[in-house]
Amino acid sequence: MTSTFVTNLAILVLAGFVGYAVISKVPNTLHTPLMSGTNAIHGIVVLGGILVLGLSHDLSALNKAILVLAIIFGTINVIGGFLVTDRMLEMFKTKPAPKQSDEEAGS
């Protein structure tokens, strides 16, 4: 193993711990806006992956396959995140009062 690989692996592990520590401290009321923001950022990351796939001609078949898989998972994450956010925001909408029938109104 090279020292660059070990350094990158250490950064990845530390970023995971820091991310977990930060996210676990977020109150429930801020979860929906935070999720919307991260979905927007992840959408930009997916767009970057598509650009790299389209503009890089010197990628090996394995690198292209990994990149396509990453784009697919990223797209699933973005779509699922927006669906969950929309569903959570539906909970905060006021529901219309049920209409009374003529018999109930006359009594």
mmCIF file of N, CA and C in Angstrom:
data_model
loop_
_atom_site.group_PDB
_atom_site.id
_atom_site.type_symbol
_atom_site.label_atom_id
_atom_site.label_comp_id
_atom_site.label_asym_id
_atom_site.label_seq_id
_atom_site.Cartn_x
_atom_site.Cartn_y
_atom_site.Cartn_z
ATOM 1 N N MET A 1 0.848 -1.182 0.000
ATOM 2 C CA MET A 1 0.000 0.000 0.000
ATOM 3 C C MET A 1 0.887 1.237 0.000
ATOM 4 N N THR A 2 0.476 2.181 -0.781
ATOM 5 C CA THR A 2 1.241 3.419 -0.833
ATOM 6 C C THR A 2 0.771 4.360 0.257
ATOM 7 N N SER A 3 1.598 5.342 0.552
ATOM 8 C CA SER A 3 1.236 6.288 1.605
ATOM 9 C C SER A 3 0.070 7.176 1.162
ATOM 10 N N THR A 4 -0.076 7.418 -0.140
ATOM 11 C CA THR A 4 -1.202 8.213 -0.637
ATOM 12 C C THR A 4 -2.520 7.492 -0.368
ATOM 13 N N PHE A 5 -2.531 6.180 -0.611
ATOM 14 C CA PHE A 5 -3.739 5.398 -0.360
ATOM 15 C C PHE A 5 -4.101 5.422 1.119
ATOM 16 N N VAL A 6 -3.124 5.249 1.975
ATOM 17 C CA VAL A 6 -3.369 5.253 3.418
ATOM 18 C C VAL A 6 -3.873 6.629 3.865
ATOM 19 N N THR A 7 -3.303 7.682 3.324
ATOM 20 C CA THR A 7 -3.754 9.037 3.653
ATOM 21 C C THR A 7 -5.195 9.254 3.214
ATOM 22 N N ASN A 8 -5.509 8.850 1.980
ATOM 23 C CA ASN A 8 -6.880 9.001 1.484
ATOM 24 C C ASN A 8 -7.860 8.158 2.285
ATOM 25 N N LEU A 9 -7.465 6.963 2.678
ATOM 26 C CA LEU A 9 -8.337 6.114 3.490
ATOM 27 C C LEU A 9 -8.563 6.733 4.865
ATOM 28 N N ALA A 10 -7.528 7.300 5.461
ATOM 29 C CA ALA A 10 -7.676 7.959 6.764
ATOM 30 C C ALA A 10 -8.609 9.162 6.665
ATOM 31 N N ILE A 11 -8.494 9.934 5.596
ATOM 32 C CA ILE A 11 -9.384 11.085 5.402
ATOM 33 C C ILE A 11 -10.821 10.617 5.246
ATOM 34 N N LEU A 12 -11.039 9.541 4.493
ATOM 35 C CA LEU A 12 -12.384 9.006 4.302
ATOM 36 C C LEU A 12 -12.995 8.557 5.626
ATOM 37 N N VAL A 13 -12.233 7.833 6.417
ATOM 38 C CA VAL A 13 -12.736 7.346 7.710
ATOM 39 C C VAL A 13 -13.024 8.514 8.649
ATOM 40 N N LEU A 14 -12.118 9.473 8.727
ATOM 41 C CA LEU A 14 -12.342 10.638 9.594
ATOM 42 C C LEU A 14 -13.540 11.458 9.131
ATOM 43 N N ALA A 15 -13.717 11.604 7.817
ATOM 44 C CA ALA A 15 -14.879 12.332 7.296
ATOM 45 C C ALA A 15 -16.173 11.614 7.664
ATOM 46 N N GLY A 16 -16.145 10.296 7.663
ATOM 47 C CA GLY A 16 -17.325 9.534 8.069
ATOM 48 C C GLY A 16 -17.673 9.782 9.532
ATOM 49 N N PHE A 17 -16.672 9.763 10.398
ATOM 50 C CA PHE A 17 -16.919 10.025 11.822
ATOM 51 C C PHE A 17 -17.415 11.446 12.062
ATOM 52 N N VAL A 18 -16.805 12.418 11.394
ATOM 53 C CA VAL A 18 -17.230 13.813 11.557
ATOM 54 C C VAL A 18 -18.648 13.997 11.020
ATOM 55 N N GLY A 19 -18.947 13.406 9.870
ATOM 56 C CA GLY A 19 -20.293 13.494 9.308
ATOM 57 C C GLY A 19 -21.333 12.897 10.233
ATOM 58 N N TYR A 20 -21.031 11.750 10.814
ATOM 59 C CA TYR A 20 -21.960 11.123 11.754
ATOM 60 C C TYR A 20 -22.161 12.006 12.985
ATOM 61 N N ALA A 21 -21.083 12.569 13.506
ATOM 62 C CA ALA A 21 -21.187 13.428 14.686
ATOM 63 C C ALA A 21 -22.020 14.675 14.397
ATOM 64 N N VAL A 22 -21.860 15.252 13.217
ATOM 65 C CA VAL A 22 -22.607 16.464 12.869
ATOM 66 C C VAL A 22 -24.080 16.144 12.644
ATOM 67 N N ILE A 23 -24.368 15.108 11.895
ATOM 68 C CA ILE A 23 -25.757 14.769 11.554
ATOM 69 C C ILE A 23 -26.532 14.307 12.784
ATOM 70 N N SER A 24 -25.888 13.627 13.695
ATOM 71 C CA SER A 24 -26.611 13.136 14.878
ATOM 72 C C SER A 24 -27.042 14.277 15.800
ATOM 73 N N LYS A 25 -26.445 15.448 15.646
ATOM 74 C CA LYS A 25 -26.797 16.592 16.482
ATOM 75 C C LYS A 25 -27.882 17.480 15.853
ATOM 76 N N VAL A 26 -28.339 17.162 14.651
ATOM 77 C CA VAL A 26 -29.348 17.977 13.963
ATOM 78 C C VAL A 26 -30.729 17.678 14.559
ATOM 79 N N PRO A 27 -31.461 18.720 14.999
ATOM 80 C CA PRO A 27 -32.808 18.474 15.524
ATOM 81 C C PRO A 27 -33.775 18.071 14.403
ATOM 82 N N ASN A 28 -34.861 17.423 14.795
ATOM 83 C CA ASN A 28 -35.822 16.920 13.819
ATOM 84 C C ASN A 28 -36.425 18.024 12.964
ATOM 85 N N THR A 29 -36.596 19.222 13.520
ATOM 86 C CA THR A 29 -37.218 20.309 12.758
ATOM 87 C C THR A 29 -36.339 20.791 11.617
ATOM 88 N N LEU A 30 -35.034 20.565 11.700
ATOM 89 C CA LEU A 30 -34.135 20.994 10.635
ATOM 90 C C LEU A 30 -33.809 19.893 9.640
ATOM 91 N N HIS A 31 -34.352 18.718 9.855
ATOM 92 C CA HIS A 31 -34.001 17.582 9.002
ATOM 93 C C HIS A 31 -34.450 17.800 7.563
ATOM 94 N N THR A 32 -35.683 18.271 7.347
ATOM 95 C CA THR A 32 -36.200 18.447 5.990
ATOM 96 C C THR A 32 -35.428 19.498 5.211
ATOM 97 N N PRO A 33 -35.181 20.707 5.757
ATOM 98 C CA PRO A 33 -34.388 21.670 4.981
ATOM 99 C C PRO A 33 -32.959 21.188 4.715
ATOM 100 N N LEU A 34 -32.371 20.500 5.672
ATOM 101 C CA LEU A 34 -31.020 19.981 5.476
ATOM 102 C C LEU A 34 -31.007 18.930 4.383
ATOM 103 N N MET A 35 -32.023 18.078 4.359
ATOM 104 C CA MET A 35 -32.104 17.035 3.350
ATOM 105 C C MET A 35 -32.289 17.645 1.955
ATOM 106 N N SER A 36 -33.090 18.694 1.850
ATOM 107 C CA SER A 36 -33.276 19.355 0.554
ATOM 108 C C SER A 36 -31.969 19.951 0.055
ATOM 109 N N GLY A 37 -31.224 20.564 0.945
ATOM 110 C CA GLY A 37 -29.946 21.141 0.560
ATOM 111 C C GLY A 37 -28.957 20.093 0.094
ATOM 112 N N THR A 38 -28.895 18.981 0.796
ATOM 113 C CA THR A 38 -27.958 17.936 0.397
ATOM 114 C C THR A 38 -28.382 17.284 -0.901
ATOM 115 N N ASN A 39 -29.676 17.193 -1.155
ATOM 116 C CA ASN A 39 -30.124 16.639 -2.434
ATOM 117 C C ASN A 39 -29.714 17.543 -3.584
ATOM 118 N N ALA A 40 -29.795 18.850 -3.389
ATOM 119 C CA ALA A 40 -29.366 19.776 -4.440
ATOM 120 C C ALA A 40 -27.873 19.630 -4.704
ATOM 121 N N ILE A 41 -27.087 19.519 -3.648
ATOM 122 C CA ILE A 41 -25.643 19.346 -3.811
ATOM 123 C C ILE A 41 -25.343 18.018 -4.496
ATOM 124 N N HIS A 42 -26.045 16.972 -4.113
ATOM 125 C CA HIS A 42 -25.798 15.662 -4.715
ATOM 126 C C HIS A 42 -26.199 15.661 -6.187
ATOM 127 N N GLY A 43 -27.213 16.461 -6.541
ATOM 128 C CA GLY A 43 -27.568 16.587 -7.946
ATOM 129 C C GLY A 43 -26.430 17.173 -8.760
ATOM 130 N N ILE A 44 -25.709 18.129 -8.189
ATOM 131 C CA ILE A 44 -24.550 18.718 -8.862
ATOM 132 C C ILE A 44 -23.439 17.679 -9.004
ATOM 133 N N VAL A 45 -23.272 16.849 -8.000
ATOM 134 C CA VAL A 45 -22.260 15.783 -8.058
ATOM 135 C C VAL A 45 -22.595 14.790 -9.163
ATOM 136 N N VAL A 46 -23.877 14.444 -9.291
ATOM 137 C CA VAL A 46 -24.298 13.527 -10.365
ATOM 138 C C VAL A 46 -24.030 14.161 -11.727
ATOM 139 N N LEU A 47 -24.335 15.431 -11.862
ATOM 140 C CA LEU A 47 -24.059 16.133 -13.118
ATOM 141 C C LEU A 47 -22.562 16.111 -13.438
ATOM 142 N N GLY A 48 -21.721 16.312 -12.429
ATOM 143 C CA GLY A 48 -20.276 16.230 -12.624
ATOM 144 C C GLY A 48 -19.842 14.847 -13.081
ATOM 145 N N GLY A 49 -20.443 13.815 -12.503
ATOM 146 C CA GLY A 49 -20.126 12.450 -12.923
ATOM 147 C C GLY A 49 -20.498 12.195 -14.373
ATOM 148 N N ILE A 50 -21.638 12.741 -14.794
ATOM 149 C CA ILE A 50 -22.056 12.587 -16.194
ATOM 150 C C ILE A 50 -21.083 13.316 -17.117
ATOM 151 N N LEU A 51 -20.651 14.510 -16.707
ATOM 152 C CA LEU A 51 -19.680 15.254 -17.520
ATOM 153 C C LEU A 51 -18.352 14.512 -17.633
ATOM 154 N N VAL A 52 -17.874 13.959 -16.517
ATOM 155 C CA VAL A 52 -16.612 13.213 -16.545
ATOM 156 C C VAL A 52 -16.750 12.001 -17.458
ATOM 157 N N LEU A 53 -17.881 11.318 -17.378
ATOM 158 C CA LEU A 53 -18.092 10.135 -18.212
ATOM 159 C C LEU A 53 -18.135 10.508 -19.689
ATOM 160 N N GLY A 54 -18.752 11.641 -20.003
ATOM 161 C CA GLY A 54 -18.877 12.029 -21.405
ATOM 162 C C GLY A 54 -17.622 12.646 -21.998
ATOM 163 N N LEU A 55 -16.826 13.338 -21.189
ATOM 164 C CA LEU A 55 -15.680 14.070 -21.727
ATOM 165 C C LEU A 55 -14.355 13.336 -21.611
ATOM 166 N N SER A 56 -14.267 12.320 -20.767
ATOM 167 C CA SER A 56 -13.008 11.592 -20.589
ATOM 168 C C SER A 56 -12.955 10.422 -21.555
ATOM 169 N N HIS A 57 -11.977 10.464 -22.438
ATOM 170 C CA HIS A 57 -11.839 9.404 -23.431
ATOM 171 C C HIS A 57 -10.785 8.371 -23.045
ATOM 172 N N ASP A 58 -10.006 8.647 -22.008
ATOM 173 C CA ASP A 58 -8.925 7.743 -21.637
ATOM 174 C C ASP A 58 -9.261 6.882 -20.414
ATOM 175 N N LEU A 59 -10.554 6.731 -20.100
ATOM 176 C CA LEU A 59 -10.948 5.894 -18.964
ATOM 177 C C LEU A 59 -10.992 4.426 -19.389
ATOM 178 N N SER A 60 -10.595 3.555 -18.483
ATOM 179 C CA SER A 60 -10.692 2.128 -18.775
ATOM 180 C C SER A 60 -12.145 1.685 -18.640
ATOM 181 N N ALA A 61 -12.433 0.490 -19.099
ATOM 182 C CA ALA A 61 -13.798 -0.032 -19.034
ATOM 183 C C ALA A 61 -14.247 -0.185 -17.574
ATOM 184 N N LEU A 62 -13.331 -0.571 -16.706
ATOM 185 C CA LEU A 62 -13.668 -0.719 -15.291
ATOM 186 C C LEU A 62 -14.003 0.642 -14.672
ATOM 187 N N ASN A 63 -13.212 1.661 -14.994
ATOM 188 C CA ASN A 63 -13.487 3.003 -14.471
ATOM 189 C C ASN A 63 -14.829 3.525 -14.969
ATOM 190 N N LYS A 64 -15.134 3.275 -16.229
ATOM 191 C CA LYS A 64 -16.427 3.700 -16.776
ATOM 192 C C LYS A 64 -17.574 2.975 -16.091
ATOM 193 N N ALA A 65 -17.412 1.676 -15.841
ATOM 194 C CA ALA A 65 -18.462 0.904 -15.185
ATOM 195 C C ALA A 65 -18.697 1.408 -13.755
ATOM 196 N N ILE A 66 -17.627 1.688 -13.043
ATOM 197 C CA ILE A 66 -17.753 2.210 -11.678
ATOM 198 C C ILE A 66 -18.417 3.586 -11.700
ATOM 199 N N LEU A 67 -18.055 4.404 -12.675
ATOM 200 C CA LEU A 67 -18.639 5.741 -12.797
ATOM 201 C C LEU A 67 -20.125 5.664 -13.125
ATOM 202 N N VAL A 68 -20.517 4.769 -14.022
ATOM 203 C CA VAL A 68 -21.936 4.591 -14.341
ATOM 204 C C VAL A 68 -22.699 4.110 -13.111
ATOM 205 N N LEU A 69 -22.122 3.187 -12.368
ATOM 206 C CA LEU A 69 -22.757 2.690 -11.148
ATOM 207 C C LEU A 69 -22.909 3.810 -10.114
ATOM 208 N N ALA A 70 -21.894 4.638 -9.993
ATOM 209 C CA ALA A 70 -21.966 5.769 -9.058
ATOM 210 C C ALA A 70 -23.039 6.765 -9.484
ATOM 211 N N ILE A 71 -23.159 7.015 -10.782
ATOM 212 C CA ILE A 71 -24.191 7.924 -11.279
ATOM 213 C C ILE A 71 -25.578 7.348 -11.011
ATOM 214 N N ILE A 72 -25.744 6.058 -11.206
ATOM 215 C CA ILE A 72 -27.045 5.420 -10.948
ATOM 216 C C ILE A 72 -27.403 5.526 -9.469
ATOM 217 N N PHE A 73 -26.475 5.182 -8.586
ATOM 218 C CA PHE A 73 -26.752 5.272 -7.149
ATOM 219 C C PHE A 73 -26.998 6.709 -6.720
ATOM 220 N N GLY A 74 -26.244 7.643 -7.273
ATOM 221 C CA GLY A 74 -26.448 9.048 -6.945
ATOM 222 C C GLY A 74 -27.813 9.539 -7.391
ATOM 223 N N THR A 75 -28.243 9.118 -8.573
ATOM 224 C CA THR A 75 -29.561 9.506 -9.076
ATOM 225 C C THR A 75 -30.664 8.923 -8.210
ATOM 226 N N ILE A 76 -30.518 7.675 -7.800
ATOM 227 C CA ILE A 76 -31.494 7.064 -6.902
ATOM 228 C C ILE A 76 -31.557 7.833 -5.591
ATOM 229 N N ASN A 77 -30.410 8.256 -5.089
ATOM 230 C CA ASN A 77 -30.350 9.012 -3.848
ATOM 231 C C ASN A 77 -31.059 10.353 -3.983
ATOM 232 N N VAL A 78 -30.823 11.057 -5.086
ATOM 233 C CA VAL A 78 -31.451 12.366 -5.301
ATOM 234 C C VAL A 78 -32.959 12.219 -5.421
ATOM 235 N N ILE A 79 -33.428 11.289 -6.247
ATOM 236 C CA ILE A 79 -34.870 11.110 -6.439
ATOM 237 C C ILE A 79 -35.534 10.667 -5.144
ATOM 238 N N GLY A 80 -34.949 9.706 -4.467
ATOM 239 C CA GLY A 80 -35.513 9.247 -3.195
ATOM 240 C C GLY A 80 -35.535 10.339 -2.151
ATOM 241 N N GLY A 81 -34.480 11.138 -2.112
ATOM 242 C CA GLY A 81 -34.429 12.241 -1.148
ATOM 243 C C GLY A 81 -35.507 13.271 -1.402
ATOM 244 N N PHE A 82 -35.724 13.611 -2.672
ATOM 245 C CA PHE A 82 -36.771 14.581 -2.979
ATOM 246 C C PHE A 82 -38.157 14.010 -2.685
ATOM 247 N N LEU A 83 -38.363 12.722 -2.929
ATOM 248 C CA LEU A 83 -39.656 12.107 -2.618
ATOM 249 C C LEU A 83 -39.919 12.111 -1.114
ATOM 250 N N VAL A 84 -38.908 11.783 -0.330
ATOM 251 C CA VAL A 84 -39.065 11.797 1.124
ATOM 252 C C VAL A 84 -39.298 13.216 1.627
ATOM 253 N N THR A 85 -38.566 14.184 1.069
ATOM 254 C CA THR A 85 -38.746 15.579 1.474
ATOM 255 C C THR A 85 -40.156 16.051 1.146
ATOM 256 N N ASP A 86 -40.645 15.716 -0.049
ATOM 257 C CA ASP A 86 -42.000 16.106 -0.431
ATOM 258 C C ASP A 86 -43.033 15.468 0.494
ATOM 259 N N ARG A 87 -42.808 14.231 0.832
ATOM 260 C CA ARG A 87 -43.739 13.528 1.737
ATOM 261 C C ARG A 87 -43.730 14.159 3.129
ATOM 262 N N MET A 88 -42.558 14.555 3.601
ATOM 263 C CA MET A 88 -42.481 15.188 4.915
ATOM 264 C C MET A 88 -43.136 16.570 4.901
ATOM 265 N N LEU A 89 -42.974 17.308 3.815
ATOM 266 C CA LEU A 89 -43.593 18.622 3.732
ATOM 267 C C LEU A 89 -45.108 18.528 3.639
ATOM 268 N N GLU A 90 -45.632 17.429 3.085
ATOM 269 C CA GLU A 90 -47.084 17.219 3.040
ATOM 270 C C GLU A 90 -47.670 17.139 4.449
ATOM 271 N N MET A 91 -46.884 16.672 5.402
ATOM 272 C CA MET A 91 -47.379 16.544 6.777
ATOM 273 C C MET A 91 -47.645 17.911 7.399
ATOM 274 N N PHE A 92 -46.985 18.968 6.915
ATOM 275 C CA PHE A 92 -47.132 20.283 7.511
ATOM 276 C C PHE A 92 -48.229 21.118 6.858
ATOM 277 N N LYS A 93 -48.816 20.632 5.770
ATOM 278 C CA LYS A 93 -49.884 21.373 5.111
ATOM 279 C C LYS A 93 -51.179 21.225 5.913
ATOM 280 N N THR A 94 -51.956 22.304 5.947
ATOM 281 C CA THR A 94 -53.237 22.232 6.647
ATOM 282 C C THR A 94 -54.238 21.502 5.774
ATOM 283 N N LYS A 95 -54.997 20.650 6.409
ATOM 284 C CA LYS A 95 -55.991 19.874 5.692
ATOM 285 C C LYS A 95 -57.303 20.646 5.682
ATOM 286 N N PRO A 96 -58.021 20.637 4.566
ATOM 287 C CA PRO A 96 -59.296 21.354 4.534
ATOM 288 C C PRO A 96 -60.316 20.688 5.467
ATOM 289 N N ALA A 97 -61.190 21.517 6.029
ATOM 290 C CA ALA A 97 -62.224 20.996 6.928
ATOM 291 C C ALA A 97 -63.207 20.171 6.111
ATOM 292 N N PRO A 98 -63.693 19.067 6.664
ATOM 293 C CA PRO A 98 -64.650 18.244 5.916
ATOM 294 C C PRO A 98 -65.954 19.015 5.726
ATOM 295 N N LYS A 99 -66.541 18.875 4.545
ATOM 296 C CA LYS A 99 -67.797 19.556 4.248
ATOM 297 C C LYS A 99 -68.945 18.876 4.992
ATOM 298 N N GLN A 100 -69.842 19.713 5.485
ATOM 299 C CA GLN A 100 -71.012 19.164 6.169
ATOM 300 C C GLN A 100 -72.089 18.900 5.132
ATOM 301 N N SER A 101 -72.793 17.817 5.335
ATOM 302 C CA SER A 101 -73.902 17.526 4.419
ATOM 303 C C SER A 101 -75.097 18.392 4.792
ATOM 304 N N ASP A 102 -76.100 18.442 3.921
ATOM 305 C CA ASP A 102 -77.270 19.280 4.152
ATOM 306 C C ASP A 102 -78.037 18.849 5.406
ATOM 307 N N GLU A 103 -78.067 17.545 5.664
ATOM 308 C CA GLU A 103 -78.807 17.049 6.847
ATOM 309 C C GLU A 103 -78.139 17.501 8.124
ATOM 310 N N GLU A 104 -76.785 17.479 8.171
ATOM 311 C CA GLU A 104 -76.078 17.894 9.369
ATOM 312 C C GLU A 104 -76.201 19.401 9.588
ATOM 313 N N ALA A 105 -76.219 20.169 8.514
ATOM 314 C CA ALA A 105 -76.306 21.623 8.628
ATOM 315 C C ALA A 105 -77.699 22.053 9.096
ATOM 316 N N GLY A 106 -78.750 21.304 8.723
ATOM 317 C CA GLY A 106 -80.119 21.675 9.092
ATOM 318 C C GLY A 106 -80.482 21.276 10.513
ATOM 319 N N SER A 107 -79.771 20.383 11.139
ATOM 320 C CA SER A 107 -80.145 19.906 12.473
ATOM 321 C C SER A 107 -79.792 20.867 13.543
#
